[in-house]
Amino acid sequence: MEIFTYMEKYDYEQLVFCQDKSSGLKAIIAIHDTTLGPALGGTRMWTYKSEAEAIEDALRLAKGMTYKNAAAGLNLGGGKTVIIGDPKKDKNPEMFRAFGRYIQGLNGRYITAEDVGTTVHDMDLIHLETDFVTGISPESGSSGNPSPVTAYGVYKGMKAAAMEAYGSDSLEGKTVAIQGVGNVAYALCEFLHEEGAKLIVTDINKQSVERAVEAFNATAVDPDDIYDVDCDIYAPCALGATVNDDTINRLKAKIIAGSANNQLKSSKHGDIIHEKGIVYAPDYVINSGGVINVADELVGYNQKRAMKKVETIYDSLTRVFEISRTDNIPTYVAADRMAEERIEAKRNSRSQFLLNDHHILSRR
């Protein structure tokens, strides 16, 4: 990979390599865009096959956070960190403290949080060295378990999708097929069950399925059968890329709305479901409740305020659907356009401010 060529092509601002010999830290911080504010994005720890693969992952994830934060209406840019190593074997406290010192050295340009392979405890270690970290333990002023908040945002987004598809945002009597019943999906089931939706669930973990069946009178199916059930809404809440060549013609739902990341295997699948008239709630918009929640920690966490902000996911998706309808473009394209318009508006206002400032100084 020609790093500067790649950064220039996709307009990245900064790539930071962090190394600490004594702890074994090898981390890459990618900052994509800070037009809207400091870059916020989690720290992922993974056993990458090569340094090039780690760099590419950091860059890709950072750009995704720019769009996610912009679409969520947050005054935050996009960034991400990857730490090269096995999270089960290579962690030690000094590694995260050393990493915290690197974050502190960026002086607020980048704020981190937990991600795949990292935990609240890891964030607490980072917090010993810097305040530019979210998702720390509740005793330190964190918002705690983000799963119910993320689920609430998905629930609100699902209602916005129902309004677009059916002309009513009521989910009472609607059949929702939920692929994966982890922490977020279980909390989502609670919201849906309370409104009177009918649930069909699957998961590779049989205990998770049994728990949902018992609590919500859900119907259980085998993992591969979830794509064939008669339902109104398909909710991918576990694996990514479940909307693909193998499943897309099996889905009977009029809506695709769930908490999973990267639900479309490729952009062509977003084009196909648009042509089929299926209402797709773009994943980074509908599942942004978690990042909205941790962002509230930056101003002193207030749960009521955070939940009110999460409710705006309904409005964000309504806007996405409007753009899609008006311009006859797939919703995943409409979501990108909405995020880009917000960033561009801020960039233009900043340019105008600098221009006015220049005129004032030139008159002196």
mmCIF file of N, CA, C and O in Angstrom, residues 261-347:
data_model
loop_
_atom_site.group_PDB
_atom_site.id
_atom_site.type_symbol
_atom_site.label_atom_id
_atom_site.label_comp_id
_atom_site.label_asym_id
_atom_site.label_seq_id
_atom_site.Cartn_x
_atom_site.Cartn_y
_atom_site.Cartn_z
ATOM 1 N N ASN A 261 -22.997 -4.601 12.258
ATOM 2 C CA ASN A 261 -22.189 -3.751 11.384
ATOM 3 C C ASN A 261 -22.035 -4.415 10.022
ATOM 4 O O ASN A 261 -22.084 -5.640 9.906
ATOM 5 N N ASN A 262 -21.841 -3.593 8.985
ATOM 6 C CA ASN A 262 -21.540 -4.105 7.631
ATOM 7 C C ASN A 262 -22.542 -5.171 7.193
ATOM 8 O O ASN A 262 -22.172 -6.276 6.794
ATOM 9 N N GLN A 263 -23.817 -4.834 7.245
ATOM 10 C CA GLN A 263 -24.876 -5.795 6.939
ATOM 11 C C GLN A 263 -24.892 -6.209 5.472
ATOM 12 O O GLN A 263 -25.221 -7.347 5.139
ATOM 13 N N LEU A 264 -24.548 -5.273 4.589
ATOM 14 C CA LEU A 264 -24.476 -5.581 3.162
ATOM 15 C C LEU A 264 -23.110 -6.173 2.852
ATOM 16 O O LEU A 264 -22.086 -5.612 3.236
ATOM 17 N N LYS A 265 -23.080 -7.295 2.146
ATOM 18 C CA LYS A 265 -21.775 -7.866 1.803
ATOM 19 C C LYS A 265 -21.012 -6.943 0.860
ATOM 20 O O LYS A 265 -19.790 -6.806 0.950
ATOM 21 N N SER A 266 -21.744 -6.299 -0.032
ATOM 22 C CA SER A 266 -21.128 -5.313 -0.925
ATOM 23 C C SER A 266 -22.180 -4.292 -1.321
ATOM 24 O O SER A 266 -23.377 -4.491 -1.087
ATOM 25 N N SER A 267 -21.739 -3.216 -1.939
ATOM 26 C CA SER A 267 -22.676 -2.148 -2.319
ATOM 27 C C SER A 267 -23.718 -2.645 -3.316
ATOM 28 O O SER A 267 -24.853 -2.154 -3.336
ATOM 29 N N LYS A 268 -23.348 -3.638 -4.132
ATOM 30 C CA LYS A 268 -24.315 -4.131 -5.130
ATOM 31 C C LYS A 268 -25.557 -4.705 -4.451
ATOM 32 O O LYS A 268 -26.657 -4.649 -5.007
ATOM 33 N N HIS A 269 -25.380 -5.244 -3.238
ATOM 34 C CA HIS A 269 -26.530 -5.801 -2.527
ATOM 35 C C HIS A 269 -27.461 -4.691 -2.028
ATOM 36 O O HIS A 269 -28.670 -4.876 -1.948
ATOM 37 N N GLY A 270 -26.885 -3.533 -1.728
ATOM 38 C CA GLY A 270 -27.700 -2.373 -1.394
ATOM 39 C C GLY A 270 -28.489 -1.896 -2.600
ATOM 40 O O GLY A 270 -29.644 -1.458 -2.477
ATOM 41 N N ASP A 271 -27.878 -1.990 -3.779
ATOM 42 C CA ASP A 271 -28.566 -1.617 -5.019
ATOM 43 C C ASP A 271 -29.718 -2.580 -5.305
ATOM 44 O O ASP A 271 -30.815 -2.165 -5.701
ATOM 45 N N ILE A 272 -29.472 -3.874 -5.074
ATOM 46 C CA ILE A 272 -30.499 -4.887 -5.369
ATOM 47 C C ILE A 272 -31.721 -4.722 -4.464
ATOM 48 O O ILE A 272 -32.863 -4.743 -4.939
ATOM 49 N N ILE A 273 -31.490 -4.533 -3.145
ATOM 50 C CA ILE A 273 -32.652 -4.409 -2.257
ATOM 51 C C ILE A 273 -33.408 -3.104 -2.515
ATOM 52 O O ILE A 273 -34.624 -3.035 -2.325
ATOM 53 N N HIS A 274 -32.689 -2.078 -2.987
ATOM 54 C CA HIS A 274 -33.376 -0.838 -3.385
ATOM 55 C C HIS A 274 -34.300 -1.108 -4.568
ATOM 56 O O HIS A 274 -35.459 -0.666 -4.574
ATOM 57 N N GLU A 275 -33.806 -1.851 -5.551
ATOM 58 C CA GLU A 275 -34.613 -2.183 -6.732
ATOM 59 C C GLU A 275 -35.813 -3.056 -6.359
ATOM 60 O O GLU A 275 -36.871 -2.981 -6.987
ATOM 61 N N LYS A 276 -35.632 -3.881 -5.323
ATOM 62 C CA LYS A 276 -36.719 -4.749 -4.871
ATOM 63 C C LYS A 276 -37.763 -3.998 -4.040
ATOM 64 O O LYS A 276 -38.807 -4.546 -3.698
ATOM 65 N N GLY A 277 -37.470 -2.751 -3.673
ATOM 66 C CA GLY A 277 -38.405 -1.969 -2.862
ATOM 67 C C GLY A 277 -38.334 -2.275 -1.382
ATOM 68 O O GLY A 277 -39.246 -1.929 -0.617
ATOM 69 N N ILE A 278 -37.242 -2.939 -0.946
ATOM 70 C CA ILE A 278 -37.052 -3.207 0.479
ATOM 71 C C ILE A 278 -36.472 -1.969 1.148
ATOM 72 O O ILE A 278 -35.542 -1.353 0.631
ATOM 73 N N VAL A 279 -37.044 -1.594 2.275
ATOM 74 C CA VAL A 279 -36.555 -0.429 3.017
ATOM 75 C C VAL A 279 -35.383 -0.874 3.896
ATOM 76 O O VAL A 279 -35.564 -1.673 4.822
ATOM 77 N N TYR A 280 -34.202 -0.384 3.588
ATOM 78 C CA TYR A 280 -32.997 -0.738 4.347
ATOM 79 C C TYR A 280 -32.569 0.442 5.210
ATOM 80 O O TYR A 280 -32.353 1.550 4.701
ATOM 81 N N ALA A 281 -32.456 0.209 6.510
ATOM 82 C CA ALA A 281 -31.951 1.225 7.438
ATOM 83 C C ALA A 281 -30.434 1.064 7.526
ATOM 84 O O ALA A 281 -29.961 0.092 8.126
ATOM 85 N N PRO A 282 -29.653 1.954 6.916
ATOM 86 C CA PRO A 282 -28.194 1.790 6.892
ATOM 87 C C PRO A 282 -27.627 1.552 8.284
ATOM 88 O O PRO A 282 -27.982 2.257 9.241
ATOM 89 N N ASP A 283 -26.764 0.551 8.392
ATOM 90 C CA ASP A 283 -26.325 0.072 9.711
ATOM 91 C C ASP A 283 -25.657 1.149 10.559
ATOM 92 O O ASP A 283 -25.928 1.264 11.753
ATOM 93 N N TYR A 284 -24.788 1.957 9.960
ATOM 94 C CA TYR A 284 -24.058 2.913 10.800
ATOM 95 C C TYR A 284 -24.939 4.054 11.305
ATOM 96 O O TYR A 284 -24.547 4.792 12.212
ATOM 97 N N VAL A 285 -26.142 4.180 10.720
ATOM 98 C CA VAL A 285 -27.091 5.175 11.230
ATOM 99 C C VAL A 285 -27.931 4.562 12.345
ATOM 100 O O VAL A 285 -28.046 5.109 13.442
ATOM 101 N N ILE A 286 -28.507 3.394 12.075
ATOM 102 C CA ILE A 286 -29.439 2.800 13.039
ATOM 103 C C ILE A 286 -28.737 2.276 14.293
ATOM 104 O O ILE A 286 -29.326 2.247 15.376
ATOM 105 N N ASN A 287 -27.454 1.876 14.185
ATOM 106 C CA ASN A 287 -26.786 1.316 15.372
ATOM 107 C C ASN A 287 -25.872 2.321 16.081
ATOM 108 O O ASN A 287 -24.988 1.940 16.837
ATOM 109 N N SER A 288 -26.126 3.604 15.846
ATOM 110 C CA SER A 288 -25.240 4.640 16.403
ATOM 111 C C SER A 288 -25.566 5.018 17.854
ATOM 112 O O SER A 288 -24.938 5.906 18.420
ATOM 113 N N GLY A 289 -26.530 4.341 18.471
ATOM 114 C CA GLY A 289 -26.878 4.655 19.860
ATOM 115 C C GLY A 289 -25.702 4.527 20.808
ATOM 116 O O GLY A 289 -25.550 5.320 21.745
ATOM 117 N N GLY A 290 -24.852 3.528 20.570
ATOM 118 C CA GLY A 290 -23.694 3.323 21.441
ATOM 119 C C GLY A 290 -22.731 4.488 21.413
ATOM 120 O O GLY A 290 -22.289 4.969 22.464
ATOM 121 N N VAL A 291 -22.413 4.972 20.215
ATOM 122 C CA VAL A 291 -21.459 6.075 20.111
ATOM 123 C C VAL A 291 -22.089 7.383 20.605
ATOM 124 O O VAL A 291 -21.420 8.228 21.199
ATOM 125 N N ILE A 292 -23.395 7.550 20.391
ATOM 126 C CA ILE A 292 -24.091 8.722 20.925
ATOM 127 C C ILE A 292 -24.007 8.716 22.450
ATOM 128 O O ILE A 292 -23.769 9.741 23.091
ATOM 129 N N ASN A 293 -24.178 7.537 23.025
ATOM 130 C CA ASN A 293 -24.159 7.387 24.473
ATOM 131 C C ASN A 293 -22.784 7.719 25.059
ATOM 132 O O ASN A 293 -22.677 8.496 26.012
ATOM 133 N N VAL A 294 -21.709 7.151 24.489
ATOM 134 C CA VAL A 294 -20.377 7.415 25.050
ATOM 135 C C VAL A 294 -19.944 8.853 24.783
ATOM 136 O O VAL A 294 -19.205 9.441 25.570
ATOM 137 N N ALA A 295 -20.445 9.444 23.689
ATOM 138 C CA ALA A 295 -20.108 10.837 23.403
ATOM 139 C C ALA A 295 -20.632 11.762 24.490
ATOM 140 O O ALA A 295 -20.026 12.803 24.786
ATOM 141 N N ASP A 296 -21.735 11.370 25.114
ATOM 142 C CA ASP A 296 -22.296 12.198 26.178
ATOM 143 C C ASP A 296 -21.383 12.228 27.407
ATOM 144 O O ASP A 296 -21.443 13.171 28.204
ATOM 145 N N GLU A 297 -20.540 11.211 27.550
ATOM 146 C CA GLU A 297 -19.594 11.199 28.662
ATOM 147 C C GLU A 297 -18.617 12.373 28.593
ATOM 148 O O GLU A 297 -18.081 12.810 29.612
ATOM 149 N N LEU A 298 -18.397 12.880 27.384
ATOM 150 C CA LEU A 298 -17.412 13.950 27.201
ATOM 151 C C LEU A 298 -17.853 15.261 27.842
ATOM 152 O O LEU A 298 -17.030 16.142 28.074
ATOM 153 N N VAL A 299 -19.150 15.370 28.125
ATOM 154 C CA VAL A 299 -19.656 16.603 28.766
ATOM 155 C C VAL A 299 -20.227 16.299 30.150
ATOM 156 O O VAL A 299 -20.965 17.110 30.715
ATOM 157 N N GLY A 300 -19.903 15.125 30.696
ATOM 158 C CA GLY A 300 -20.428 14.741 32.010
ATOM 159 C C GLY A 300 -21.714 13.974 31.825
ATOM 160 O O GLY A 300 -22.769 14.557 31.560
ATOM 161 N N TYR A 301 -21.668 12.663 31.917
ATOM 162 C CA TYR A 301 -22.759 11.807 31.473
ATOM 163 C C TYR A 301 -24.080 12.084 32.175
ATOM 164 O O TYR A 301 -24.158 12.176 33.399
ATOM 165 N N ASN A 302 -25.122 12.239 31.335
ATOM 166 C CA ASN A 302 -26.483 12.404 31.808
ATOM 167 C C ASN A 302 -27.368 11.456 30.997
ATOM 168 O O ASN A 302 -27.543 11.656 29.797
ATOM 169 N N GLN A 303 -27.872 10.422 31.629
ATOM 170 C CA GLN A 303 -28.588 9.378 30.898
ATOM 171 C C GLN A 303 -29.818 9.910 30.170
ATOM 172 O O GLN A 303 -30.066 9.549 29.014
ATOM 173 N N LYS A 304 -30.563 10.776 30.826
ATOM 174 C CA LYS A 304 -31.784 11.315 30.209
ATOM 175 C C LYS A 304 -31.444 12.082 28.936
ATOM 176 O O LYS A 304 -32.111 11.928 27.902
ATOM 177 N N ARG A 305 -30.392 12.899 29.003
ATOM 178 C CA ARG A 305 -29.969 13.672 27.827
ATOM 179 C C ARG A 305 -29.480 12.743 26.716
ATOM 180 O O ARG A 305 -29.800 12.938 25.536
ATOM 181 N N ALA A 306 -28.715 11.707 27.097
ATOM 182 C CA ALA A 306 -28.181 10.768 26.110
ATOM 183 C C ALA A 306 -29.306 10.024 25.393
ATOM 184 O O ALA A 306 -29.296 9.887 24.163
ATOM 185 N N MET A 307 -30.293 9.569 26.153
ATOM 186 C CA MET A 307 -31.409 8.827 25.551
ATOM 187 C C MET A 307 -32.233 9.709 24.622
ATOM 188 O O MET A 307 -32.732 9.250 23.583
ATOM 189 N N LYS A 308 -32.373 10.965 24.982
ATOM 190 C CA LYS A 308 -33.106 11.903 24.120
ATOM 191 C C LYS A 308 -32.376 12.076 22.789
ATOM 192 O O LYS A 308 -32.993 12.158 21.727
ATOM 193 N N LYS A 309 -31.042 12.119 22.859
ATOM 194 C CA LYS A 309 -30.243 12.230 21.646
ATOM 195 C C LYS A 309 -30.354 10.952 20.819
ATOM 196 O O LYS A 309 -30.424 11.004 19.582
ATOM 197 N N VAL A 310 -30.380 9.806 21.479
ATOM 198 C CA VAL A 310 -30.513 8.527 20.768
ATOM 199 C C VAL A 310 -31.833 8.471 20.001
ATOM 200 O O VAL A 310 -31.903 7.909 18.897
ATOM 201 N N GLU A 311 -32.857 9.081 20.548
ATOM 202 C CA GLU A 311 -34.160 9.097 19.873
ATOM 203 C C GLU A 311 -34.104 9.791 18.516
ATOM 204 O O GLU A 311 -34.944 9.528 17.650
ATOM 205 N N THR A 312 -33.116 10.665 18.306
ATOM 206 C CA THR A 312 -33.010 11.376 17.022
ATOM 207 C C THR A 312 -32.573 10.454 15.885
ATOM 208 O O THR A 312 -32.582 10.876 14.722
ATOM 209 N N ILE A 313 -32.203 9.217 16.202
ATOM 210 C CA ILE A 313 -31.932 8.236 15.140
ATOM 211 C C ILE A 313 -33.169 8.083 14.260
ATOM 212 O O ILE A 313 -33.063 7.907 13.041
ATOM 213 N N TYR A 314 -34.338 8.173 14.860
ATOM 214 C CA TYR A 314 -35.604 8.133 14.101
ATOM 215 C C TYR A 314 -35.602 9.236 13.040
ATOM 216 O O TYR A 314 -35.898 8.997 11.856
ATOM 217 N N ASP A 315 -35.255 10.464 13.450
ATOM 218 C CA ASP A 315 -35.249 11.613 12.529
ATOM 219 C C ASP A 315 -34.160 11.470 11.471
ATOM 220 O O ASP A 315 -34.369 11.826 10.304
ATOM 221 N N SER A 316 -32.993 10.967 11.877
ATOM 222 C CA SER A 316 -31.892 10.798 10.926
ATOM 223 C C SER A 316 -32.277 9.821 9.825
ATOM 224 O O SER A 316 -32.030 10.057 8.634
ATOM 225 N N LEU A 317 -32.905 8.710 10.203
ATOM 226 C CA LEU A 317 -33.313 7.730 9.201
ATOM 227 C C LEU A 317 -34.457 8.245 8.336
ATOM 228 O O LEU A 317 -34.506 7.962 7.132
ATOM 229 N N THR A 318 -35.351 9.014 8.931
ATOM 230 C CA THR A 318 -36.421 9.632 8.135
ATOM 231 C C THR A 318 -35.821 10.502 7.041
ATOM 232 O O THR A 318 -36.278 10.481 5.891
ATOM 233 N N ARG A 319 -34.774 11.242 7.387
ATOM 234 C CA ARG A 319 -34.070 12.085 6.410
ATOM 235 C C ARG A 319 -33.407 11.223 5.332
ATOM 236 O O ARG A 319 -33.464 11.543 4.143
ATOM 237 N N VAL A 320 -32.785 10.120 5.730
ATOM 238 C CA VAL A 320 -32.158 9.203 4.773
ATOM 239 C C VAL A 320 -33.199 8.676 3.786
ATOM 240 O O VAL A 320 -32.970 8.653 2.566
ATOM 241 N N PHE A 321 -34.344 8.271 4.300
ATOM 242 C CA PHE A 321 -35.400 7.729 3.439
ATOM 243 C C PHE A 321 -35.926 8.807 2.480
ATOM 244 O O PHE A 321 -36.239 8.512 1.324
ATOM 245 N N GLU A 322 -36.009 10.038 2.951
ATOM 246 C CA GLU A 322 -36.461 11.146 2.099
ATOM 247 C C GLU A 322 -35.487 11.380 0.946
ATOM 248 O O GLU A 322 -35.901 11.552 -0.206
ATOM 249 N N ILE A 323 -34.192 11.392 1.265
ATOM 250 C CA ILE A 323 -33.173 11.581 0.230
ATOM 251 C C ILE A 323 -33.238 10.438 -0.779
ATOM 252 O O ILE A 323 -33.177 10.646 -1.999
ATOM 253 N N SER A 324 -33.368 9.217 -0.269
ATOM 254 C CA SER A 324 -33.446 8.037 -1.140
ATOM 255 C C SER A 324 -34.639 8.120 -2.082
ATOM 256 O O SER A 324 -34.523 7.851 -3.287
ATOM 257 N N ARG A 325 -35.783 8.519 -1.538
ATOM 258 C CA ARG A 325 -37.006 8.617 -2.333
ATOM 259 C C ARG A 325 -36.919 9.731 -3.366
ATOM 260 O O ARG A 325 -37.238 9.544 -4.547
ATOM 261 N N THR A 326 -36.477 10.904 -2.921
ATOM 262 C CA THR A 326 -36.429 12.078 -3.790
ATOM 263 C C THR A 326 -35.447 11.904 -4.943
ATOM 264 O O THR A 326 -35.737 12.243 -6.098
ATOM 265 N N ASP A 327 -34.264 11.355 -4.623
ATOM 266 C CA ASP A 327 -33.216 11.226 -5.633
ATOM 267 C C ASP A 327 -33.169 9.844 -6.282
ATOM 268 O O ASP A 327 -32.311 9.602 -7.147
ATOM 269 N N ASN A 328 -34.076 8.965 -5.852
ATOM 270 C CA ASN A 328 -34.115 7.595 -6.364
ATOM 271 C C ASN A 328 -32.751 6.913 -6.283
ATOM 272 O O ASN A 328 -32.217 6.405 -7.278
ATOM 273 N N ILE A 329 -32.188 6.943 -5.087
ATOM 274 C CA ILE A 329 -30.902 6.296 -4.835
ATOM 275 C C ILE A 329 -31.055 5.336 -3.654
ATOM 276 O O ILE A 329 -31.936 5.524 -2.816
ATOM 277 N N PRO A 330 -30.226 4.305 -3.589
ATOM 278 C CA PRO A 330 -30.295 3.380 -2.448
ATOM 279 C C PRO A 330 -30.054 4.114 -1.132
ATOM 280 O O PRO A 330 -29.341 5.121 -1.092
ATOM 281 N N THR A 331 -30.614 3.589 -0.065
ATOM 282 C CA THR A 331 -30.501 4.276 1.224
ATOM 283 C C THR A 331 -29.062 4.323 1.742
ATOM 284 O O THR A 331 -28.699 5.255 2.456
ATOM 285 N N TYR A 332 -28.241 3.327 1.372
ATOM 286 C CA TYR A 332 -26.855 3.378 1.851
ATOM 287 C C TYR A 332 -26.106 4.541 1.216
ATOM 288 O O TYR A 332 -25.239 5.161 1.836
ATOM 289 N N VAL A 333 -26.466 4.888 -0.023
ATOM 290 C CA VAL A 333 -25.884 6.052 -0.699
ATOM 291 C C VAL A 333 -26.439 7.334 -0.083
ATOM 292 O O VAL A 333 -25.706 8.310 0.127
ATOM 293 N N ALA A 334 -27.725 7.324 0.215
ATOM 294 C CA ALA A 334 -28.369 8.496 0.824
ATOM 295 C C ALA A 334 -27.761 8.814 2.187
ATOM 296 O O ALA A 334 -27.574 9.985 2.542
ATOM 297 N N ALA A 335 -27.449 7.785 2.969
ATOM 298 C CA ALA A 335 -26.843 7.991 4.289
ATOM 299 C C ALA A 335 -25.475 8.642 4.148
ATOM 300 O O ALA A 335 -25.135 9.578 4.881
ATOM 301 N N ASP A 336 -24.671 8.139 3.205
ATOM 302 C CA ASP A 336 -23.355 8.744 2.955
ATOM 303 C C ASP A 336 -23.506 10.207 2.551
ATOM 304 O O ASP A 336 -22.759 11.077 3.012
ATOM 305 N N ARG A 337 -24.478 10.472 1.701
ATOM 306 C CA ARG A 337 -24.686 11.842 1.224
ATOM 307 C C ARG A 337 -25.086 12.762 2.371
ATOM 308 O O ARG A 337 -24.599 13.899 2.468
ATOM 309 N N MET A 338 -25.949 12.277 3.257
ATOM 310 C CA MET A 338 -26.369 13.081 4.409
ATOM 311 C C MET A 338 -25.175 13.421 5.293
ATOM 312 O O MET A 338 -25.004 14.568 5.730
ATOM 313 N N ALA A 339 -24.336 12.441 5.553
ATOM 314 C CA ALA A 339 -23.146 12.669 6.386
ATOM 315 C C ALA A 339 -22.184 13.633 5.701
ATOM 316 O O ALA A 339 -21.653 14.556 6.337
ATOM 317 N N GLU A 340 -21.962 13.439 4.403
ATOM 318 C CA GLU A 340 -21.028 14.285 3.660
ATOM 319 C C GLU A 340 -21.522 15.730 3.592
ATOM 320 O O GLU A 340 -20.721 16.670 3.679
ATOM 321 N N GLU A 341 -22.830 15.907 3.455
ATOM 322 C CA GLU A 341 -23.392 17.263 3.397
ATOM 323 C C GLU A 341 -23.169 17.998 4.712
ATOM 324 O O GLU A 341 -22.878 19.191 4.726
ATOM 325 N N ARG A 342 -23.300 17.276 5.814
ATOM 326 C CA ARG A 342 -23.087 17.903 7.123
ATOM 327 C C ARG A 342 -21.625 18.315 7.304
ATOM 328 O O ARG A 342 -21.336 19.413 7.776
ATOM 329 N N ILE A 343 -20.713 17.461 6.886
ATOM 330 C CA ILE A 343 -19.286 17.770 6.995
ATOM 331 C C ILE A 343 -18.930 18.941 6.084
ATOM 332 O O ILE A 343 -18.212 19.861 6.483
ATOM 333 N N GLU A 344 -19.466 18.904 4.867
ATOM 334 C CA GLU A 344 -19.146 19.960 3.893
ATOM 335 C C GLU A 344 -19.694 21.311 4.347
ATOM 336 O O GLU A 344 -19.047 22.354 4.161
ATOM 337 N N ALA A 345 -20.878 21.309 4.952
ATOM 338 C CA ALA A 345 -21.455 22.559 5.453
ATOM 339 C C ALA A 345 -20.566 23.175 6.525
ATOM 340 O O ALA A 345 -20.334 24.394 6.548
ATOM 341 N N LYS A 346 -20.050 22.327 7.418
ATOM 342 C CA LYS A 346 -19.155 22.823 8.474
ATOM 343 C C LYS A 346 -17.843 23.321 7.870
ATOM 344 O O LYS A 346 -17.314 24.368 8.266
ATOM 345 N N ARG A 347 -17.335 22.599 6.875
ATOM 346 C CA ARG A 347 -16.081 22.996 6.230
ATOM 347 C C ARG A 347 -16.249 24.346 5.522
ATOM 348 O O ARG A 347 -15.379 25.206 5.591
#
